[in-house]
Coordinates of C-alpha atoms in Angstrom, one line a residue:
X114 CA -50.2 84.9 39.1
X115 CA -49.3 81.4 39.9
X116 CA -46.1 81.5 37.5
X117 CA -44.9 84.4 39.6
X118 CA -45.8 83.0 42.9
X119 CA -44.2 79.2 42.2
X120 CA -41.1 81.8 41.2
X121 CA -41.3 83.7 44.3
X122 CA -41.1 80.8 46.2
X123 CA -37.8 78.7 44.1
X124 CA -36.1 81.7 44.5
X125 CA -36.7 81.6 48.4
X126 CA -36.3 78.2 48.3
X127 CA -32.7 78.7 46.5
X128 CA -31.4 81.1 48.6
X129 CA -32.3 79.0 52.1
X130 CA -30.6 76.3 49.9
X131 CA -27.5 78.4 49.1
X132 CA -27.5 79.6 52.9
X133 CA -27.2 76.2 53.9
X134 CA -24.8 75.2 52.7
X135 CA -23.0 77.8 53.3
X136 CA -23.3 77.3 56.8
X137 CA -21.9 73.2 56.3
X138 CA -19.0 74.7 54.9
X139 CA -18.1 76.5 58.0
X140 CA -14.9 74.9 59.3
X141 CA -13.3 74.7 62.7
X142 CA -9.8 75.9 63.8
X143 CA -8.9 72.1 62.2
X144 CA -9.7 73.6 58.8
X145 CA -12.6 70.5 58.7
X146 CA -16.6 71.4 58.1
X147 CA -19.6 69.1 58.6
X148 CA -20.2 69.3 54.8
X149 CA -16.7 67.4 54.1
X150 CA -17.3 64.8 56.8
X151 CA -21.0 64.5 55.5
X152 CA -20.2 64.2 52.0
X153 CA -17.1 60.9 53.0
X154 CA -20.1 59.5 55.2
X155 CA -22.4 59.4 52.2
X156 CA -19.9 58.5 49.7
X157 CA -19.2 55.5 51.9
X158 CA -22.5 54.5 51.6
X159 CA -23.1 54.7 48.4
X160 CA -20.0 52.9 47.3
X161 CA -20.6 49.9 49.8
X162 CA -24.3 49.9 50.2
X163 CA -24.9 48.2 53.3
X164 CA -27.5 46.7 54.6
X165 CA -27.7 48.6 57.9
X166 CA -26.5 52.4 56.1
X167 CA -28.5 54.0 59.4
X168 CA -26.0 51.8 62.1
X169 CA -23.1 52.7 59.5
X170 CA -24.0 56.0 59.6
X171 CA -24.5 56.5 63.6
X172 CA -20.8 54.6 64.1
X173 CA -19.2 57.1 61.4
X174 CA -20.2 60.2 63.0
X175 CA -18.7 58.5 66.9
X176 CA -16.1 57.4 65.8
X177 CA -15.1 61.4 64.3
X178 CA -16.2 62.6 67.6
X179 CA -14.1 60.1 69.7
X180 CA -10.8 60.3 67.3
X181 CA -7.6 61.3 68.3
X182 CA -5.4 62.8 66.0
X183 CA -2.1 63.6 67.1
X184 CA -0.5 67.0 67.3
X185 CA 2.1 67.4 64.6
X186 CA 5.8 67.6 66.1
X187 CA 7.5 71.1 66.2
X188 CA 10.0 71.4 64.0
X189 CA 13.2 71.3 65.8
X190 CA 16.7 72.2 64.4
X191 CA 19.1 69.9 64.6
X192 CA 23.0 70.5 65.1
X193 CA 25.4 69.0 62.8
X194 CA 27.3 67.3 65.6
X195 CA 24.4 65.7 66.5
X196 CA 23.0 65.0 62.7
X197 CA 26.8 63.6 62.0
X198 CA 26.0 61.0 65.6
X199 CA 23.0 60.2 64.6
X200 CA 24.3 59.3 60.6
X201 CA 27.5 57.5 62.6
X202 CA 25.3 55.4 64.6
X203 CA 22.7 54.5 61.7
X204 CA 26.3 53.0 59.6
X205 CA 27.7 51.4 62.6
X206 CA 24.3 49.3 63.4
X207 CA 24.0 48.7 59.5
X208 CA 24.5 46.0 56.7
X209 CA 27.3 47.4 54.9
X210 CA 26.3 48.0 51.6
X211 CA 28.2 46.7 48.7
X212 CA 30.5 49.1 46.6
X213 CA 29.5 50.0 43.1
X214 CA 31.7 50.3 39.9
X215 CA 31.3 54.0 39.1
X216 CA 31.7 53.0 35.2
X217 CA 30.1 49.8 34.8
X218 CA 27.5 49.9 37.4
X219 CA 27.9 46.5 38.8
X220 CA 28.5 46.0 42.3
X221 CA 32.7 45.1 43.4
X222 CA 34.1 42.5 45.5
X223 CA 34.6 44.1 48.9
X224 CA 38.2 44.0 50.4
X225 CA 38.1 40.7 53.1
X226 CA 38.1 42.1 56.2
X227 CA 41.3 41.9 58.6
X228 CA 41.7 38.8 60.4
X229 CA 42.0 39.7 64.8
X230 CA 42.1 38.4 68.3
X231 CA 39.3 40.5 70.6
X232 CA 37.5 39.5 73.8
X233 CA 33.8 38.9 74.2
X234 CA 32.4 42.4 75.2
X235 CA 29.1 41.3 75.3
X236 CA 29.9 38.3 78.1
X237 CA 32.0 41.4 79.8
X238 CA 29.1 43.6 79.7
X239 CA 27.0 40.9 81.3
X240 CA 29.9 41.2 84.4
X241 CA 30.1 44.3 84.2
X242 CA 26.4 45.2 85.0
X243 CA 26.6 41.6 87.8
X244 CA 28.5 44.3 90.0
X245 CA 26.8 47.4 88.7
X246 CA 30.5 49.1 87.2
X247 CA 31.1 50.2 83.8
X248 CA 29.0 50.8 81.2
X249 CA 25.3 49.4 80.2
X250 CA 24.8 46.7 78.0
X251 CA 23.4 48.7 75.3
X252 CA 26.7 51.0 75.4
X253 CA 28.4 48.0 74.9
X254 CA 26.9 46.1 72.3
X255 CA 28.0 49.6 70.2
X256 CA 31.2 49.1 71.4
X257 CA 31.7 45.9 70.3
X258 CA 30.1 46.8 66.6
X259 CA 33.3 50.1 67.1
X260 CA 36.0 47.9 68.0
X261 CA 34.6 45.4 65.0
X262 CA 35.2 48.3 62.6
X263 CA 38.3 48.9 64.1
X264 CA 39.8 45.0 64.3
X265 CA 38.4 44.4 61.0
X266 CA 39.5 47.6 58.4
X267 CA 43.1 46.3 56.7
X268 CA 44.8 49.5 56.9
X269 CA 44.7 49.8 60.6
X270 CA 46.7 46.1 61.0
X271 CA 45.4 45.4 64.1
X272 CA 46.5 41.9 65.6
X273 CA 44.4 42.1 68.8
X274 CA 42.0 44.2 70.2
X275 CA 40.5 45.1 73.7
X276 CA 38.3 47.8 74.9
X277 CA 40.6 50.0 77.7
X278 CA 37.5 52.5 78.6
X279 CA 35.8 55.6 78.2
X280 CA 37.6 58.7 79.4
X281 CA 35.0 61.2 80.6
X282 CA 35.7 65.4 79.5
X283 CA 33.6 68.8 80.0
X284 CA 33.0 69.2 76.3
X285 CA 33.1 65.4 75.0
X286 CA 34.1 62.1 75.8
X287 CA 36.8 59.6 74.4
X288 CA 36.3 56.0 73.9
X289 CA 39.6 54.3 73.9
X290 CA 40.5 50.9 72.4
X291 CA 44.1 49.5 73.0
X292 CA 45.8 47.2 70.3
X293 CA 48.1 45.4 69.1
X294 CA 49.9 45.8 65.5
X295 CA 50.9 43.1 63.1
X296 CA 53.8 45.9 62.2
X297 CA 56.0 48.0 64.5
X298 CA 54.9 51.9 64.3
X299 CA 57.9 54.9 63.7
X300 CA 60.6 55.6 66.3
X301 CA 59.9 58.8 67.4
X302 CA 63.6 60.7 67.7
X303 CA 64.7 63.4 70.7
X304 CA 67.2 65.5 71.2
X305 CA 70.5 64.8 72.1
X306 CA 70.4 64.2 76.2
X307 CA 67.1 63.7 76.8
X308 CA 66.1 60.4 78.1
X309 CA 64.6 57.8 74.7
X310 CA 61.3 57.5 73.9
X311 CA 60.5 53.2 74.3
X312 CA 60.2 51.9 70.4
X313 CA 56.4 51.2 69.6
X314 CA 55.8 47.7 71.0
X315 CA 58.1 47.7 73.8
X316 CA 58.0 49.4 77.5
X317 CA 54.9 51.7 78.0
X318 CA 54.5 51.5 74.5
X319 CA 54.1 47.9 74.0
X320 CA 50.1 48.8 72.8
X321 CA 48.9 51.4 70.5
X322 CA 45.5 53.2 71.7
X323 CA 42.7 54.7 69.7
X324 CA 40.0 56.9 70.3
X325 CA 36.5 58.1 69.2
X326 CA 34.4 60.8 70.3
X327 CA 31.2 58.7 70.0
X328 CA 30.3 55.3 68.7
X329 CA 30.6 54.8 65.3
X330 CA 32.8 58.0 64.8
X331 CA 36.1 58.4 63.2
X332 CA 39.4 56.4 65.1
X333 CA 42.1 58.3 65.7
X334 CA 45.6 56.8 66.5
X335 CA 46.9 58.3 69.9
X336 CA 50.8 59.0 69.7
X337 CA 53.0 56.8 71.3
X338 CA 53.7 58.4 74.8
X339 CA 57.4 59.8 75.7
X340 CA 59.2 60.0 78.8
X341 CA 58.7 64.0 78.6
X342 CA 54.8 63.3 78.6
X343 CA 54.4 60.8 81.2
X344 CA 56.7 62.9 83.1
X345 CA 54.8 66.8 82.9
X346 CA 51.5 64.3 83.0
X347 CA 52.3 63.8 87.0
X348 CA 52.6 67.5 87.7
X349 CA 49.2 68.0 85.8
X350 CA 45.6 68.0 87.0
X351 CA 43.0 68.8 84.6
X352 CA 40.0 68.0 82.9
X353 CA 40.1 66.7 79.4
X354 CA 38.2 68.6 76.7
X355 CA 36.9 66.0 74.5
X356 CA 39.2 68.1 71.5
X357 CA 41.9 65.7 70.8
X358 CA 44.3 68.9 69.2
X359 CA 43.4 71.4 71.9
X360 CA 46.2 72.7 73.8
X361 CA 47.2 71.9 77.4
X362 CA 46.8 75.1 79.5
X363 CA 48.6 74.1 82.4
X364 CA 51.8 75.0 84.3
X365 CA 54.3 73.3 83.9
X366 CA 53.7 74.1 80.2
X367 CA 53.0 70.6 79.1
X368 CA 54.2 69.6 75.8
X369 CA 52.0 68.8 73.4
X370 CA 48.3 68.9 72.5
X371 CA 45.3 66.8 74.4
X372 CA 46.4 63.5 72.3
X373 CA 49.8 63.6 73.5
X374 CA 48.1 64.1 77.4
X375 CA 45.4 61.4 77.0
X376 CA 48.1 58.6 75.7
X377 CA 49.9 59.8 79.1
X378 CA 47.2 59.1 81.2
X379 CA 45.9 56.1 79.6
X380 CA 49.5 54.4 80.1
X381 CA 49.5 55.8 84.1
X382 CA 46.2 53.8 84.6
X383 CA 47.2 50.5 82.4
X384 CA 49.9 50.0 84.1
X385 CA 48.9 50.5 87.5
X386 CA 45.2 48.8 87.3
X387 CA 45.4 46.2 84.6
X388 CA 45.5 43.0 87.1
X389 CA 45.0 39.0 86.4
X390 CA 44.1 36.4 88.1
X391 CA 47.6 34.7 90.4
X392 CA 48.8 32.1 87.9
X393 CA 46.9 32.9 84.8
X394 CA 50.1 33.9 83.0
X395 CA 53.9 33.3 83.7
X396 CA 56.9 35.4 82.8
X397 CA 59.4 34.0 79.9
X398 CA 63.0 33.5 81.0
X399 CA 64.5 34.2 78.0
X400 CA 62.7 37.8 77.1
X401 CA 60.5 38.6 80.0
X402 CA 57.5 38.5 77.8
X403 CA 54.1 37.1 79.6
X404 CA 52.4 34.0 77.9
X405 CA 49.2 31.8 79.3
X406 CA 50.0 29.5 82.0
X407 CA 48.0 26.0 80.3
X408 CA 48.5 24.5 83.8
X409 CA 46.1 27.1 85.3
X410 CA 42.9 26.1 87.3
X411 CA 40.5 28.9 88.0
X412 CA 39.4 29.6 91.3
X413 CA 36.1 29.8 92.8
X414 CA 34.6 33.6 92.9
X415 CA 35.0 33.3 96.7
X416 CA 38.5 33.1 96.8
X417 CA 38.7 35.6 94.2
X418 CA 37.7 38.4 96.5
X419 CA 41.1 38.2 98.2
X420 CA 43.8 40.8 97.1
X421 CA 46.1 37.9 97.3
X422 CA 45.0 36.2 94.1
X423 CA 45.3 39.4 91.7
X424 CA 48.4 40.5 90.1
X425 CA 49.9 42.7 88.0
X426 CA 49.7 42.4 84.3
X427 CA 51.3 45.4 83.0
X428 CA 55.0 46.0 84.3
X429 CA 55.3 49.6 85.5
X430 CA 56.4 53.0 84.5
X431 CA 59.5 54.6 86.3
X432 CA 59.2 58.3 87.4
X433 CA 61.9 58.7 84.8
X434 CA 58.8 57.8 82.1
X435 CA 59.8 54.5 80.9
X436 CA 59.5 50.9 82.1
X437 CA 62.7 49.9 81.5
X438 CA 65.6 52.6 83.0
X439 CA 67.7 54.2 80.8
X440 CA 71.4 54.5 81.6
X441 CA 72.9 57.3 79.9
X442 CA 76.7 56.6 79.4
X443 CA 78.8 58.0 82.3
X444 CA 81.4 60.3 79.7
X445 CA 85.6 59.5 80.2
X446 CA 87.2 61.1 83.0
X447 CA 90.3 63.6 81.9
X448 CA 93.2 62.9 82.7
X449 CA 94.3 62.9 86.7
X450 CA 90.5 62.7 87.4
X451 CA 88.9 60.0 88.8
X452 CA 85.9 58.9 87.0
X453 CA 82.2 59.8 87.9
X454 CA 80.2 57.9 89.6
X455 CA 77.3 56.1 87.4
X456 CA 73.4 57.0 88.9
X457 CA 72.2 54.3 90.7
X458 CA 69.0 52.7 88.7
X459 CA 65.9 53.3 89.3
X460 CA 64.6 50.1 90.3
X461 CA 60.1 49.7 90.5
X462 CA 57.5 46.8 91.4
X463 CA 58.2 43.1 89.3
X464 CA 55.9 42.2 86.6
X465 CA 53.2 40.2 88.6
X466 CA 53.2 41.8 91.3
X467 CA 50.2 40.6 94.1
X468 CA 48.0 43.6 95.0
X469 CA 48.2 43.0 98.6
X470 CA 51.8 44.7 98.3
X471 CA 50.3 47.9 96.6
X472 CA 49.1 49.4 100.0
X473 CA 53.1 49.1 101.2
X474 CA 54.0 50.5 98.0
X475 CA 55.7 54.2 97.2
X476 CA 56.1 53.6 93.4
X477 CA 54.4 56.7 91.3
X478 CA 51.3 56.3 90.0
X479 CA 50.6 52.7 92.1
X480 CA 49.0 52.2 95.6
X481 CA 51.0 54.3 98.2
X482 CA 51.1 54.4 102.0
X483 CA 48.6 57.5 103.4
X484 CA 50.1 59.6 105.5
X485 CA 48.1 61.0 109.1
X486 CA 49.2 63.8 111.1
X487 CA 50.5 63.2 114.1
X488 CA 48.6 64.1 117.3
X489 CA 48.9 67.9 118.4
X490 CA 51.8 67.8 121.3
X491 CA 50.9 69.1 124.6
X492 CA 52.8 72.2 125.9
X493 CA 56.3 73.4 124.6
X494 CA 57.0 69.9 123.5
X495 CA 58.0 69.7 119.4
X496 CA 55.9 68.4 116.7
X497 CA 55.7 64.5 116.7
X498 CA 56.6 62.8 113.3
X499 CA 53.4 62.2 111.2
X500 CA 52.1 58.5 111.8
X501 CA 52.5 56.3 108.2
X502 CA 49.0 54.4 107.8
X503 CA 48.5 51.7 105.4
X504 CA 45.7 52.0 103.5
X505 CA 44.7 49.2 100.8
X506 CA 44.7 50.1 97.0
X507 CA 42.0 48.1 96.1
X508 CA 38.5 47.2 97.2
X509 CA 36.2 43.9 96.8
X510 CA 32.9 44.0 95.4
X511 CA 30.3 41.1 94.5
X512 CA 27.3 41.1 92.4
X513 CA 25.4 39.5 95.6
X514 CA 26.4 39.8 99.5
X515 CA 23.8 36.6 100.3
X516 CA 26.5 33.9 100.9
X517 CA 26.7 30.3 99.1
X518 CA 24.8 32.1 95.7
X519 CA 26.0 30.4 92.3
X520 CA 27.5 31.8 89.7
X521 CA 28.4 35.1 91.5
X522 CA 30.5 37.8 89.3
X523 CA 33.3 39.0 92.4
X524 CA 35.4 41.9 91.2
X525 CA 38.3 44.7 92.5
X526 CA 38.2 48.2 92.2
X527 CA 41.0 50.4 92.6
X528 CA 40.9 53.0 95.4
X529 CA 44.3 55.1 93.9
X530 CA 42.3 55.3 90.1
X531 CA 38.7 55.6 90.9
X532 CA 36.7 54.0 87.6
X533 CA 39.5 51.0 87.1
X534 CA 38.5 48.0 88.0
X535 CA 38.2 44.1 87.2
X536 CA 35.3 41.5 86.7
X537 CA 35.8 37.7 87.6
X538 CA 33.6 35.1 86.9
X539 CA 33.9 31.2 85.2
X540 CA 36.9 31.7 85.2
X541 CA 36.9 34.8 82.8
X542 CA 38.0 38.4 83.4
X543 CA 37.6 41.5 82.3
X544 CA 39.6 44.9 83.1
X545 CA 37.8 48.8 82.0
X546 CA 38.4 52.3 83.7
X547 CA 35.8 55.0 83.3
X548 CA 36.5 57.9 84.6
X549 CA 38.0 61.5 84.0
X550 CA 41.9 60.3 84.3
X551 CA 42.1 61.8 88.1
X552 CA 44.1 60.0 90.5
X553 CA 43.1 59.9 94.1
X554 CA 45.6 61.3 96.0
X555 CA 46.2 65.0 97.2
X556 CA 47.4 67.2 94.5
X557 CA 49.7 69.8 95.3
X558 CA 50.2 72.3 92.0
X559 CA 54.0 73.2 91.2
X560 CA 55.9 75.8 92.5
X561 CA 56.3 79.0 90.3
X562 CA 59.9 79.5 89.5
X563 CA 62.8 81.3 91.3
X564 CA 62.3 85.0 90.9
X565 CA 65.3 86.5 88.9
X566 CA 67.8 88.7 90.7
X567 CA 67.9 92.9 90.6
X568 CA 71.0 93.5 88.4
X569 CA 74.1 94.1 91.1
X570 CA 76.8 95.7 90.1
X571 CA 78.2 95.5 93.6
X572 CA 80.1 98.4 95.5
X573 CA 78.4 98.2 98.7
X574 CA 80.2 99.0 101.9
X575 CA 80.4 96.2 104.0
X576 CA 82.5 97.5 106.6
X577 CA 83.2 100.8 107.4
X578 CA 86.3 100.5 109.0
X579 CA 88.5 98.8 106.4
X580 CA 86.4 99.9 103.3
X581 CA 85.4 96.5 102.0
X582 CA 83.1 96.7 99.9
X583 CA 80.8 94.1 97.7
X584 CA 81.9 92.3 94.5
X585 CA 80.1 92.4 91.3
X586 CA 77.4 89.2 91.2
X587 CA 76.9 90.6 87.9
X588 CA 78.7 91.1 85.2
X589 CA 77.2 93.2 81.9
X590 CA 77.8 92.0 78.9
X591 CA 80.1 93.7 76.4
X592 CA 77.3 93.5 74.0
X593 CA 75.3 96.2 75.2
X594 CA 75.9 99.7 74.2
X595 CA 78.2 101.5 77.5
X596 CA 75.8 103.7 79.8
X597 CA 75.6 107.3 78.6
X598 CA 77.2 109.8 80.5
X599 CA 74.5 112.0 82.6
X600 CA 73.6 115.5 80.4
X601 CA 75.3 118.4 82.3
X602 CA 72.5 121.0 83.6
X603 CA 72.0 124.1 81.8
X604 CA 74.2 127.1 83.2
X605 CA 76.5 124.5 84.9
X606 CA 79.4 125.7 82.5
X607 CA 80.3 129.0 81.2
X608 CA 79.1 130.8 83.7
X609 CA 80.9 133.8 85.5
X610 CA 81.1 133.8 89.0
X611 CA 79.2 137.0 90.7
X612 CA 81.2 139.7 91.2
X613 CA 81.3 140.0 95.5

């Protein structure tokens, strides 16, 4: 009897046992039990066997209840063009890593990088955010490490180097660097009577302009711009796409792709908002070329917020599309003709120009006179002639208004390109445009073409009395087949009068 009863009792004693722990194995919606966390608690202290295992074991069970674990992220898909920025940006901030010799493993000499002139975008940035224009400092410091990767790779040959601005579109953006080449790019040929396209390094294409779509991305050489571009550019308004080969929907049909439009407007807004400080260079005699003045003494930032003391850097570009006019040659005169008379030349603002003289100005694409309406006349008098206002091109702004501050950054920004303008300080300037390439100034779309005329044969009467009548304006063309003579009706011929 006692066997059985010291049975009866393990067995109940197992199966409250086995229950148990059943019950510590529960576990939460954290898949975790208290017979896990139970079991690391004792393990602990039996593997360190401190002194005070009741205190150890007190903290390890608060400090469970008091953790916070973080929520695991949600995955989130991620779309190749923004993997491709991301992989872009992680190169361009970098080491370069050295090349490896695919058959002997060992690590190659890397090419020497291309030896250029640049400016200091960092100490530009600085300006830049003094009067609260332009881009951040972080921007920036990515476009410097761009423009690095730009001056620096040997097949581009680029001689010097300056960051123009970004170019703001609806689907991306373009970030444009303007250079200079140690060699002269291809002359681009047109068709016999149409005006010449300026030879790479000359005119509006003394510099050659590259873009990106985001820092670190590929560079893309912008074409050189042609007089046809520059021209349809002017009768355009548009956004930009942020697709370099998309095509310009626009009327006049413009000819060429978003490239050839982009190199357009870049060269409108160089040459009409690229300024220097009055004295800083001085033309050449012999070529017209611009060099550093070494005689020049920078001003103070106070006098520097006077339109009088900017200029001109860039000489401009003629509604014909090129800085420098093109004559065509007037053709000999038959004989007993006199000969014809040649076009005058088109004749636009002098290199160096002071911007005080841009308000006065009616060149294209520069500062132009605005143009009121004239007050509403009073009875059956005629309309007055509208009232010419000058306006100024340009506007000051300093990085403080408090008077007598040191080290103040004074700058210009132009009014007729809104997002071109120029930091000053030390002695040191800067020029950027950021903006969508719109020029502020009323817009008015081009007229659709003449409507064709209704094919006149003439014949009308035009008098009565003596007959006249109208002479062909048309001619048709012996090409075409002659009219067919109208069918005869059905029972017209053949037919037998009725007998009366």
């Amino acid at each position: 009897r006692g066997r059985r009863a010291r049975s009866r009792a393990m067995a109940a004693t197992d199966e409250a046992y086995q229950e148990a722990v059943a019950f510590l194995q529960k576990t939460n919606i954290d898949g975790e039990s208290v017979y896990e966390q139970l079991a690391k608690v004792v393990g602990k202290i039996l593997a360190e066997k401190p002194d005070d295992a009741v205190d150890l074991l007190e903290t390890a069970i608060m400090a469970k209840k008091t953790q916070y674990v973080p929520p695991e992220p949600p995955a989130v898909e991620v779309a190749p063009k923004n993997l491709a920025v991301a992989v872009s940006a992680k190169e361009l901030f970098s080491t370069p890593r050295p090349t490896v010799n695919l058959e002997t493993g060992e690590p190659e000499e890397p090419t020497p990088p291309n030896d250029y002139e640049t400016e200091n975008v960092l100490a530009d940035a600085a300006m830049y955010e003094a009067v609260g224009l332009g881009l951040s400092k972080k921007e920036m410091y990515g476009v410097m490490l761009c423009m690095k990767k730009l001056g620096e790779n040997p097949d581009f040959k680029v001689a010097t180097a300056r960051f123009f601005g970004k170019m703001l579109g609806t689907g991306g953006d373009y970030y444009v660097f303007e250079t200079t080449l140690t060699e002269p790019g291809e002359e681009i040929e047109v068709a016999e009577g149409k005006v010449p396209v300026e030879v790479s390094g000359t005119g509006a294409n003394t510099y050659t302009y590259w873009t990106c779509s985001y820092l670190g991305g590929a560079l893309t050489k912008l074409p050189d711009c042609t007089p046809d571009t520059v021209a349809a550019s002017r009768l355009v308004k548009r956004y930009l796409t942020g697709t370099l080969n998309a095509p310009v929907s626009a009327y006049p049909p413009f000819p060429g792709t978003e490239a050839h439009y982009l190199r357009a407007l870049v060269g409108r807004i160089a040459s009409a908002t690229v300024v220097c400080p009055v004295g800083y260079f001085a033309v050449s005699e012999e070529d017209g070329s611009l060099s550093k003045d070494e005689e020049f003494v920078p001003k103070e930032p106070a006098e520097m917020a006077d339109l009088t003391a900017w200029a001109h850097r860039y000489p401009h570009i003629k509604e014909q599309g090129r800085c420098e006019f093109y004559q065509f040659p007037v053709p000999e005169p038959e004989e007993g003709e006199e000969p014809p008379e040649a076009p005058e030349p088109e004749t636009g603002p002098e290199l160096l120009q002071t911007l005080d003289l841009d308000a006065e100005s009616t060149a294209v694409d520069w500062g132009a006179a605005v143009t009121t309406p004239a007050p509403a006349p009073e009875g059956d008098e005629p309309p007055g002639e509208p009232t010419v206002e000058p306006k100024p091109a340009w506007a000051p702004c300093a990085s403080s208004n408090v008077p007598g501050v040191k080290y103040q950054v004074v700058g210009m920004k132009s009014l007729v390109w809104p997002g071109a303008f120029v930091a000053y300080a030390g002695g040191k300037f800067s020029n950027c445009y950021v903006g969508y390439g719109f020029q502020n100034k009323k817009f008015v779309p081009a007229p659709p073409p003449a409507v064709e005329p209704e094919f006149d044969l003439g014949g009308q009467v035009l008098d009565e009395e003596s007959g006249e009548t109208a002479p062909a304006q048309m001619v048709m063309s012996v090409d075409l087949p002659p009219i067919p003579e109208p069918e005869p009706e059905e029972g017209a011929e053949g037919e037998e009068a009725p007998a009366e």
